[in-house]
């Protein structure tokens, strides 16, 4: 997958990151996933390698697919595209000028002409210059043309979420802004296995997709990932832990926070939690969520993004409407505070396991 | 955070590149060569020329600012004067009687359709309209110079381009009425045309968004290698949007076969160009992006034709973008929601209408060759009006699509939550249907 040059760069950048970056906190423990032996040969991959693998397979399979964005040619600032230009050519993996609205607009046009466009926005925090192209153009392209034209071949990838020290513009979770847009799909994986399968689904889906990659997992999340191409369906949540007393709902890194909370609740409170990874934010899997809530009667939704207008509100309102008679306590949200994402205060800002556990106790004792 | 890491990584990267070059050089590393960024320089040159990777210029010890007012504007290319006379003897593209007549008939047919639909909006029969008065020459002159399968991205005042491609009067009318024949299924405002068959990408209201999209499409067409290019139309007001900057820069750096065609008609709604920019129009920006650029008389259909044909050759053969700025004047109101007498004089409009109109200029050119006269003008006027009125009446009578079309095409397939929302609407209409205009919508009477 990766050439020697790529490995060398990777080693260097690993050294650099350990020298230069002081991580204030690692607020979660990673829970690696496993796949059945029937999935065939596997390779040890972290999240960025799994994404690289998915992109490599997409470029190999489809000669009309292209990867572009800021600094993707030399491998990307997070190494997700390393080796791809060498393997697939400068015409298919290339740098663009530094202009997000241009990147997304370019990708829409490439897709509308019949190509498969895989655009990278360097940080989700910087996707907003392209908000107009996503909201008014990509999402409405098929609808407004009466299905004469579409940009279903467009996928936008962007690193997202808390990283320990990213402050205001290298930490944001922005999915709720996009969840309010009919016509696009929003996907967030929790680890390498999901990342590869979900990204491949996004690339091949016939609708414009935004794929947010929790950047703190790029290196910390490591597991055995199937070597072959495979897809994980969009708009399907996954029940990771089955339980009877409370439903916990999260996505991205937060799934791992909640996973630990599950164990803490079991060990210290003898409470059985059911953990759901939503995976697709829009259109989301209401069936899986509502079935779980009907069984448990109690729900905690947690996300890094601010509380007000966060996607937890949408889930909560839907649960309240569909499961009213099953609920035994108010649906509870644990989220980032309604402030910008701060630098030195990050440990106090994020909805970590202690805040989630505290909320869970209240939920149980209601 | 990323600034630091990227800087350091880049140093390693360039270090590698240098080492690699040294290893690969057959004569060993040359002592007179050095690498700065990705640029190779001879050491002897270093004193002579700046080594900065960001430009290719010379040193100067004179402190002198570049001032745009010290330069004359880019000249306006024209082929014929206001009397329809060819200026340079070899300037006539010699398109022949048949082609010129087709251009003229198209321009006048658009003019007739504009009058009928403008009036129909005044009478409340359609909700909105935008005419093309005064800009017919830019539409027909440019589209006639393209290949039929070149992909077109427009703004909204390019109906003539679509008409030249073969969009029928019925289709224009159906879109404006949002009836069952509308290819857009009645979802967009009037004049937001589009046609997959005619390679004309559906119009959207958001200004300049089509520009970087057109570049992406051009990049893909280049890769396909089928000889197709892209043309992208926009007004001088839209050129102020960030997307215009994105598009011009991407097209240049990514070597895309695209013609940017700017209609500079002097106004963006009420805003005159003096409040839109202070440089030399839009064409003045082309060289700044590293782009072949031409300014043309937009009321000279033949000049527009020649400019576009030449631009097409550059785009295709050199795989490079070209910028054409067609100077013209918006004779009509911005739209049916605008009364332009609130911000400009009637005399000004009258000048352009009477003294420098693309239609009358082409007619003079034709009359000089005895290809047209008062009688053919009278006959064609009657015939074109008859065609327009017939299409108009037909379109008005047709039903609107079923309300289900409101939920279709949001995604490639209707997701469950939208199916539920559709069903809830239908359930609602069972009880409250009498409060809704069901009769106008096909198959909705029984709801």
mmCIF file of C-alpha atoms in Angstrom, chain B residues 123-262:
data_model
loop_
_atom_site.group_PDB
_atom_site.id
_atom_site.type_symbol
_atom_site.label_atom_id
_atom_site.label_comp_id
_atom_site.label_asym_id
_atom_site.label_seq_id
_atom_site.Cartn_x
_atom_site.Cartn_y
_atom_site.Cartn_z
ATOM 1 C CA UNK B 123 -50.526 40.052 -16.142
ATOM 2 C CA UNK B 124 -49.747 37.632 -13.327
ATOM 3 C CA UNK B 125 -49.736 34.561 -15.569
ATOM 4 C CA UNK B 126 -46.183 33.546 -14.663
ATOM 5 C CA UNK B 127 -44.470 34.526 -11.418
ATOM 6 C CA UNK B 128 -41.186 35.931 -12.705
ATOM 7 C CA UNK B 129 -39.211 36.655 -15.858
ATOM 8 C CA UNK B 130 -35.901 38.055 -17.074
ATOM 9 C CA UNK B 131 -35.436 39.391 -20.595
ATOM 10 C CA UNK B 132 -32.270 39.362 -22.680
ATOM 11 C CA UNK B 133 -32.803 42.718 -24.436
ATOM 12 C CA UNK B 134 -29.560 44.026 -25.878
ATOM 13 C CA UNK B 135 -27.541 40.901 -25.157
ATOM 14 C CA UNK B 136 -28.892 38.654 -27.916
ATOM 15 C CA UNK B 137 -25.654 39.063 -29.876
ATOM 16 C CA UNK B 138 -23.517 37.644 -27.077
ATOM 17 C CA UNK B 139 -25.749 34.581 -26.800
ATOM 18 C CA UNK B 140 -26.029 33.648 -30.458
ATOM 19 C CA UNK B 141 -22.593 34.806 -31.565
ATOM 20 C CA UNK B 142 -20.854 32.711 -28.934
ATOM 21 C CA UNK B 143 -22.977 29.573 -29.054
ATOM 22 C CA UNK B 144 -22.747 29.396 -32.833
ATOM 23 C CA UNK B 145 -18.961 29.133 -32.496
ATOM 24 C CA UNK B 146 -19.128 26.087 -30.215
ATOM 25 C CA UNK B 147 -19.367 22.416 -30.973
ATOM 26 C CA UNK B 148 -22.837 21.030 -30.282
ATOM 27 C CA UNK B 149 -21.591 18.793 -27.486
ATOM 28 C CA UNK B 150 -19.504 21.411 -25.668
ATOM 29 C CA UNK B 151 -20.838 21.678 -22.136
ATOM 30 C CA UNK B 152 -22.511 24.959 -21.164
ATOM 31 C CA UNK B 153 -22.776 26.497 -17.701
ATOM 32 C CA UNK B 154 -24.802 29.708 -17.530
ATOM 33 C CA UNK B 155 -25.968 32.367 -15.103
ATOM 34 C CA UNK B 156 -29.587 33.080 -16.148
ATOM 35 C CA UNK B 157 -29.463 35.636 -18.976
ATOM 36 C CA UNK B 158 -28.355 33.207 -21.682
ATOM 37 C CA UNK B 159 -31.652 31.905 -23.056
ATOM 38 C CA UNK B 160 -30.372 32.560 -26.584
ATOM 39 C CA UNK B 161 -27.551 30.083 -26.080
ATOM 40 C CA UNK B 162 -30.078 27.396 -25.270
ATOM 41 C CA UNK B 163 -32.298 28.480 -28.158
ATOM 42 C CA UNK B 164 -29.384 28.159 -30.590
ATOM 43 C CA UNK B 165 -28.759 24.645 -29.315
ATOM 44 C CA UNK B 166 -32.338 23.708 -30.174
ATOM 45 C CA UNK B 167 -34.382 24.248 -27.022
ATOM 46 C CA UNK B 168 -37.959 24.627 -28.257
ATOM 47 C CA UNK B 169 -40.352 27.456 -27.458
ATOM 48 C CA UNK B 170 -42.603 24.859 -25.787
ATOM 49 C CA UNK B 171 -39.762 23.904 -23.464
ATOM 50 C CA UNK B 172 -39.016 27.499 -22.450
ATOM 51 C CA UNK B 173 -42.695 28.108 -21.761
ATOM 52 C CA UNK B 174 -43.156 24.841 -19.859
ATOM 53 C CA UNK B 175 -40.310 25.743 -17.534
ATOM 54 C CA UNK B 176 -41.743 29.211 -16.884
ATOM 55 C CA UNK B 177 -45.153 27.696 -16.139
ATOM 56 C CA UNK B 178 -43.758 24.714 -14.214
ATOM 57 C CA UNK B 179 -46.132 22.399 -16.038
ATOM 58 C CA UNK B 180 -45.918 18.627 -16.579
ATOM 59 C CA UNK B 181 -43.665 19.102 -19.604
ATOM 60 C CA UNK B 182 -41.052 21.041 -17.619
ATOM 61 C CA UNK B 183 -37.811 19.040 -17.546
ATOM 62 C CA UNK B 184 -37.148 20.553 -14.097
ATOM 63 C CA UNK B 185 -40.509 19.259 -12.767
ATOM 64 C CA UNK B 186 -41.686 22.717 -11.714
ATOM 65 C CA UNK B 187 -39.231 23.045 -8.844
ATOM 66 C CA UNK B 188 -37.338 26.169 -9.843
ATOM 67 C CA UNK B 189 -38.316 29.747 -10.614
ATOM 68 C CA UNK B 190 -38.926 30.723 -14.252
ATOM 69 C CA UNK B 191 -35.907 31.155 -16.582
ATOM 70 C CA UNK B 192 -33.945 28.493 -14.674
ATOM 71 C CA UNK B 193 -33.650 26.337 -17.765
ATOM 72 C CA UNK B 194 -31.561 23.228 -18.290
ATOM 73 C CA UNK B 195 -31.279 20.402 -20.774
ATOM 74 C CA UNK B 196 -29.232 17.255 -20.507
ATOM 75 C CA UNK B 197 -29.803 16.461 -24.194
ATOM 76 C CA UNK B 198 -28.486 19.880 -25.233
ATOM 77 C CA UNK B 199 -25.551 19.811 -22.766
ATOM 78 C CA UNK B 200 -26.798 22.924 -20.988
ATOM 79 C CA UNK B 201 -26.393 22.507 -17.233
ATOM 80 C CA UNK B 202 -29.448 23.610 -15.273
ATOM 81 C CA UNK B 203 -29.363 27.230 -14.100
ATOM 82 C CA UNK B 204 -29.404 28.072 -10.392
ATOM 83 C CA UNK B 205 -30.039 31.451 -8.789
ATOM 84 C CA UNK B 206 -26.829 31.556 -6.734
ATOM 85 C CA UNK B 207 -24.444 33.812 -8.641
ATOM 86 C CA UNK B 208 -21.035 32.561 -9.806
ATOM 87 C CA UNK B 209 -21.413 29.137 -8.185
ATOM 88 C CA UNK B 210 -21.406 27.629 -11.669
ATOM 89 C CA UNK B 211 -17.934 29.010 -12.343
ATOM 90 C CA UNK B 212 -15.712 26.620 -10.336
ATOM 91 C CA UNK B 213 -18.139 23.847 -11.288
ATOM 92 C CA UNK B 214 -17.532 24.568 -14.957
ATOM 93 C CA UNK B 215 -13.797 24.273 -14.291
ATOM 94 C CA UNK B 216 -14.222 20.861 -12.677
ATOM 95 C CA UNK B 217 -16.291 19.717 -15.636
ATOM 96 C CA UNK B 218 -13.639 21.013 -18.053
ATOM 97 C CA UNK B 219 -10.955 19.105 -16.153
ATOM 98 C CA UNK B 220 -12.975 15.916 -16.555
ATOM 99 C CA UNK B 221 -13.674 16.504 -20.251
ATOM 100 C CA UNK B 222 -9.959 17.013 -20.839
ATOM 101 C CA UNK B 223 -9.289 13.639 -19.227
ATOM 102 C CA UNK B 224 -11.977 12.054 -21.419
ATOM 103 C CA UNK B 225 -10.128 13.332 -24.469
ATOM 104 C CA UNK B 226 -13.215 13.584 -26.666
ATOM 105 C CA UNK B 227 -12.474 17.096 -27.938
ATOM 106 C CA UNK B 228 -15.179 18.727 -25.865
ATOM 107 C CA UNK B 229 -14.654 21.961 -23.970
ATOM 108 C CA UNK B 230 -16.728 23.943 -21.474
ATOM 109 C CA UNK B 231 -18.079 27.466 -21.777
ATOM 110 C CA UNK B 232 -19.160 29.325 -18.670
ATOM 111 C CA UNK B 233 -21.262 32.482 -18.834
ATOM 112 C CA UNK B 234 -21.556 35.065 -16.060
ATOM 113 C CA UNK B 235 -22.205 38.773 -15.574
ATOM 114 C CA UNK B 236 -19.734 41.413 -14.465
ATOM 115 C CA UNK B 237 -21.500 41.620 -11.103
ATOM 116 C CA UNK B 238 -21.112 37.888 -10.479
ATOM 117 C CA UNK B 239 -17.401 38.339 -11.178
ATOM 118 C CA UNK B 240 -17.104 40.002 -7.769
ATOM 119 C CA UNK B 241 -18.055 36.768 -6.005
ATOM 120 C CA UNK B 242 -15.367 34.651 -4.398
ATOM 121 C CA UNK B 243 -16.341 31.753 -6.646
ATOM 122 C CA UNK B 244 -15.245 33.762 -9.694
ATOM 123 C CA UNK B 245 -11.782 34.128 -8.216
ATOM 124 C CA UNK B 246 -11.719 30.434 -7.355
ATOM 125 C CA UNK B 247 -12.736 29.449 -10.858
ATOM 126 C CA UNK B 248 -10.246 31.605 -12.751
ATOM 127 C CA UNK B 249 -7.368 30.508 -10.560
ATOM 128 C CA UNK B 250 -8.249 26.797 -10.601
ATOM 129 C CA UNK B 251 -8.748 26.832 -14.371
ATOM 130 C CA UNK B 252 -5.292 28.335 -14.874
ATOM 131 C CA UNK B 253 -3.352 26.154 -12.432
ATOM 132 C CA UNK B 254 -5.100 22.963 -13.527
ATOM 133 C CA UNK B 255 -4.898 23.725 -17.278
ATOM 134 C CA UNK B 256 -8.588 23.347 -18.018
ATOM 135 C CA UNK B 257 -10.123 23.698 -21.499
ATOM 136 C CA UNK B 258 -12.732 26.308 -20.673
ATOM 137 C CA UNK B 259 -13.988 29.620 -22.041
ATOM 138 C CA UNK B 260 -15.063 32.100 -19.378
ATOM 139 C CA UNK B 261 -17.571 34.342 -21.113
ATOM 140 C CA UNK B 262 -18.387 37.495 -19.156
#
